[in-house]
Short mmCIF file of C-alpha atoms in Angstrom, two decimals:
data_model
loop_
_atom_site.label_atom_id
_atom_site.label_comp_id
_atom_site.label_asym_id
_atom_site.label_seq_id
_atom_site.Cartn_x
_atom_site.Cartn_y
_atom_site.Cartn_z
CA UNK Q 22 -51.16 -15.20 -76.29
CA UNK Q 23 -49.72 -10.90 -78.19
CA UNK Q 24 -53.68 -10.88 -78.99
CA UNK Q 25 -54.91 -11.31 -74.79
CA UNK Q 26 -51.57 -8.87 -73.72
CA UNK Q 27 -53.92 -6.38 -75.85
CA UNK Q 28 -57.12 -6.91 -74.68
CA UNK Q 29 -56.30 -7.05 -71.37
CA UNK Q 30 -54.62 -3.66 -71.79
CA UNK Q 31 -58.16 -1.62 -71.14
CA UNK Q 32 -60.86 -3.49 -69.34
CA UNK Q 33 -62.87 -2.03 -72.35
CA UNK Q 34 -61.43 -3.85 -74.31
CA UNK Q 35 -62.41 -7.02 -72.31
CA UNK Q 36 -65.86 -5.35 -72.28
CA UNK Q 37 -65.52 -4.81 -76.15
CA UNK Q 38 -64.75 -8.39 -77.09
CA UNK Q 39 -66.43 -10.49 -74.10
CA UNK Q 40 -69.90 -12.74 -73.67
CA UNK Q 41 -71.04 -14.69 -71.65
CA UNK Q 42 -73.09 -17.93 -72.55
CA UNK Q 43 -75.60 -19.23 -69.92
CA UNK Q 44 -77.50 -22.38 -69.99
CA UNK Q 45 -79.27 -23.73 -67.15
CA UNK Q 46 -79.08 -27.97 -66.78
CA UNK Q 47 -81.04 -29.93 -64.57
CA UNK Q 48 -78.57 -32.64 -63.66
CA UNK Q 49 -79.02 -36.22 -63.35
CA UNK Q 50 -77.26 -39.93 -62.84
CA UNK Q 51 -77.85 -40.68 -66.20
CA UNK Q 52 -75.37 -41.02 -69.00
CA UNK Q 53 -77.43 -40.56 -71.56
CA UNK Q 54 -77.50 -36.86 -70.86
CA UNK Q 55 -73.60 -37.05 -71.28
CA UNK Q 56 -71.79 -33.92 -73.10
CA UNK Q 57 -67.84 -34.95 -73.20
CA UNK Q 58 -66.12 -31.23 -73.67
CA UNK Q 59 -67.91 -28.39 -71.15
CA UNK Q 60 -65.07 -26.27 -71.11
CA UNK Q 61 -65.77 -25.71 -75.28
CA UNK Q 62 -68.40 -23.25 -74.15
CA UNK Q 63 -72.16 -23.40 -74.76
CA UNK Q 64 -73.85 -26.50 -76.33
CA UNK Q 65 -75.84 -26.26 -79.18
CA UNK Q 66 -77.67 -29.67 -79.93
CA UNK Q 67 -80.29 -28.30 -82.80
CA UNK Q 68 -81.86 -31.94 -82.12
CA UNK Q 69 -82.30 -31.76 -78.92
CA UNK Q 70 -82.96 -27.91 -78.50
CA UNK Q 71 -80.28 -27.19 -77.47
CA UNK Q 72 -78.81 -23.99 -77.24
CA UNK Q 73 -81.40 -21.93 -79.85
CA UNK Q 74 -83.45 -20.28 -78.06
CA UNK Q 75 -81.96 -17.41 -77.61
CA UNK Q 76 -82.38 -14.07 -75.48
CA UNK Q 77 -79.42 -11.44 -75.66
CA UNK Q 78 -78.96 -8.82 -73.17
CA UNK Q 79 -76.61 -6.24 -71.91
CA UNK Q 80 -75.14 -7.22 -68.22
CA UNK Q 81 -72.23 -7.33 -66.17
CA UNK Q 82 -69.99 -10.11 -65.06
CA UNK Q 83 -71.31 -11.69 -61.79
CA UNK Q 84 -70.45 -12.49 -58.70
CA UNK Q 85 -70.85 -10.70 -55.10
CA UNK Q 86 -67.21 -8.53 -55.51
CA UNK Q 87 -70.02 -5.68 -57.79
CA UNK Q 88 -73.35 -4.50 -56.74
CA UNK Q 89 -75.43 -1.40 -57.26
CA UNK Q 90 -73.13 0.97 -55.50
CA UNK Q 91 -69.14 -0.53 -57.02
CA UNK Q 92 -70.05 -1.25 -60.85
CA UNK Q 93 -68.03 -3.71 -63.06
CA UNK Q 94 -65.05 -2.31 -64.89
CA UNK Q 95 -65.79 -4.73 -67.20
CA UNK Q 96 -68.83 -3.45 -68.68
CA UNK Q 97 -70.87 -4.23 -70.67
CA UNK Q 98 -71.11 -7.85 -71.49
CA UNK Q 99 -72.76 -9.22 -74.26
CA UNK Q 100 -75.30 -12.37 -72.17
CA UNK Q 101 -76.30 -15.17 -74.22
CA UNK Q 102 -78.55 -17.03 -72.69
CA UNK Q 103 -80.09 -20.39 -73.66
CA UNK Q 104 -84.28 -20.03 -72.21
CA UNK Q 105 -84.36 -23.92 -72.07
CA UNK Q 106 -83.53 -25.89 -69.08
CA UNK Q 107 -82.24 -29.39 -70.50
CA UNK Q 108 -81.41 -32.81 -68.82
CA UNK Q 109 -76.94 -32.84 -67.96
CA UNK Q 110 -75.47 -36.28 -66.69
CA UNK Q 111 -73.17 -35.37 -63.48
CA UNK Q 112 -70.13 -36.91 -65.00
CA UNK Q 113 -70.53 -34.23 -67.55
CA UNK Q 114 -69.37 -32.00 -64.60
CA UNK Q 115 -67.45 -34.77 -63.60
CA UNK Q 116 -65.17 -34.19 -66.38
CA UNK Q 117 -65.78 -30.45 -67.52
CA UNK Q 118 -64.14 -29.82 -63.71
CA UNK Q 119 -61.38 -32.56 -64.78
CA UNK Q 120 -60.60 -30.41 -67.87
CA UNK Q 121 -60.87 -26.71 -65.94
CA UNK Q 122 -57.58 -29.00 -63.75
CA UNK Q 123 -56.10 -29.52 -67.47
CA UNK Q 124 -55.87 -26.00 -68.24
CA UNK Q 125 -52.80 -23.97 -68.44
CA UNK Q 126 -54.55 -20.50 -65.96
CA UNK Q 127 -55.17 -22.03 -62.88
CA UNK Q 128 -59.36 -22.57 -62.58
CA UNK Q 129 -59.37 -24.11 -59.18
CA UNK Q 130 -61.13 -21.73 -57.82
CA UNK Q 131 -64.09 -21.79 -60.21
CA UNK Q 132 -64.50 -25.68 -59.62
CA UNK Q 133 -66.68 -24.15 -56.14
CA UNK Q 134 -70.27 -22.37 -56.07
CA UNK Q 135 -69.47 -18.89 -55.94
CA UNK Q 136 -72.15 -16.19 -54.92
CA UNK Q 137 -74.76 -14.02 -56.16
CA UNK Q 138 -74.67 -10.67 -57.07
CA UNK Q 139 -77.77 -8.67 -55.24
CA UNK Q 140 -80.51 -8.00 -58.30
CA UNK Q 141 -80.52 -5.32 -59.85
CA UNK Q 142 -82.44 -2.23 -60.07
CA UNK Q 143 -85.03 -1.12 -62.51
CA UNK Q 144 -84.07 2.23 -63.20
CA UNK Q 145 -79.89 0.65 -64.17
CA UNK Q 146 -81.13 -2.11 -65.92
CA UNK Q 147 -80.42 -1.71 -70.45
CA UNK Q 148 -83.10 -1.28 -72.05
CA UNK Q 149 -82.27 -3.78 -74.90
CA UNK Q 150 -82.54 -7.23 -74.14
CA UNK Q 151 -83.73 -9.37 -77.78
CA UNK Q 152 -84.40 -13.04 -78.78
CA UNK Q 153 -83.82 -14.07 -81.76
CA UNK Q 154 -87.55 -13.36 -83.44
CA UNK Q 155 -86.73 -10.20 -82.51
CA UNK Q 156 -83.96 -10.13 -84.28
CA UNK Q 157 -85.06 -11.90 -87.14
CA UNK Q 158 -88.31 -9.37 -86.98
CA UNK Q 159 -85.98 -5.86 -87.01
CA UNK Q 160 -83.86 -7.88 -89.32
CA UNK Q 161 -87.17 -8.23 -91.43
CA UNK Q 162 -87.67 -4.15 -91.52
CA UNK Q 163 -84.44 -2.70 -91.30
CA UNK Q 164 -84.34 -5.00 -94.98
CA UNK Q 165 -88.13 -3.46 -96.40
CA UNK Q 166 -89.02 0.25 -97.51
CA UNK Q 167 -89.18 2.47 -95.21
CA UNK Q 168 -93.25 4.02 -95.04
CA UNK Q 169 -93.09 8.19 -94.28
CA UNK Q 170 -94.37 8.57 -90.53
CA UNK Q 171 -94.03 11.39 -88.05
CA UNK Q 172 -90.49 10.89 -85.95
CA UNK Q 173 -91.54 9.50 -82.58
CA UNK Q 174 -90.36 11.39 -79.86
CA UNK Q 175 -89.41 9.46 -77.24
CA UNK Q 176 -90.50 9.11 -73.98
CA UNK Q 177 -88.77 11.66 -71.40
CA UNK Q 178 -86.71 8.78 -69.47
CA UNK Q 179 -86.78 9.64 -65.70
CA UNK Q 180 -83.92 11.34 -63.31
CA UNK Q 181 -83.61 8.73 -60.25
CA UNK Q 182 -81.24 9.85 -58.15
CA UNK Q 183 -78.57 6.99 -56.71
CA UNK Q 184 -79.72 6.71 -53.37
CA UNK Q 185 -83.66 6.66 -55.30
CA UNK Q 186 -82.15 4.26 -57.20
CA UNK Q 187 -80.69 1.54 -54.34
CA UNK Q 188 -84.14 1.72 -51.86
CA UNK Q 189 -86.38 1.42 -55.72
CA UNK Q 190 -87.55 -1.48 -57.13
CA UNK Q 191 -84.89 -4.31 -57.64
CA UNK Q 192 -85.71 -5.77 -60.81
CA UNK Q 193 -87.58 -9.74 -60.63
#
């Protein structure tokens, strides 16, 4: 408990120690797709290609209490999202809700669907998204001997005011 208390002292400690796993499911009435322990996190099953094709990116918390004007104090959060959509039984979610109610922390407010945040404008989005292939390529490049080349200049960042950003292109 002391470890959690130390993390909670500063919101940035939470961002540095917490990440989000995401998976997308098609809910079916078929017990062949039952997963009994969703409380433990992302379902990883190599035979069914679950939790194996992951996209990593920096984001923020979710929900409607934050937007392009009011940022989350818990940022940046590392998101790890399964790129595939998987079948899962409805009873898996029944079991998840049951398990949530058994937790020491009160999770009853997490048993119903919540709203989602407005989309973030391109000008406010991090540019450090990665997937397993790009991470492997970067690791291989780091191990290869560096070639003598002139350093490239980074393109100048556009100056965007908050008003321009709010009225700008939303990320689709």
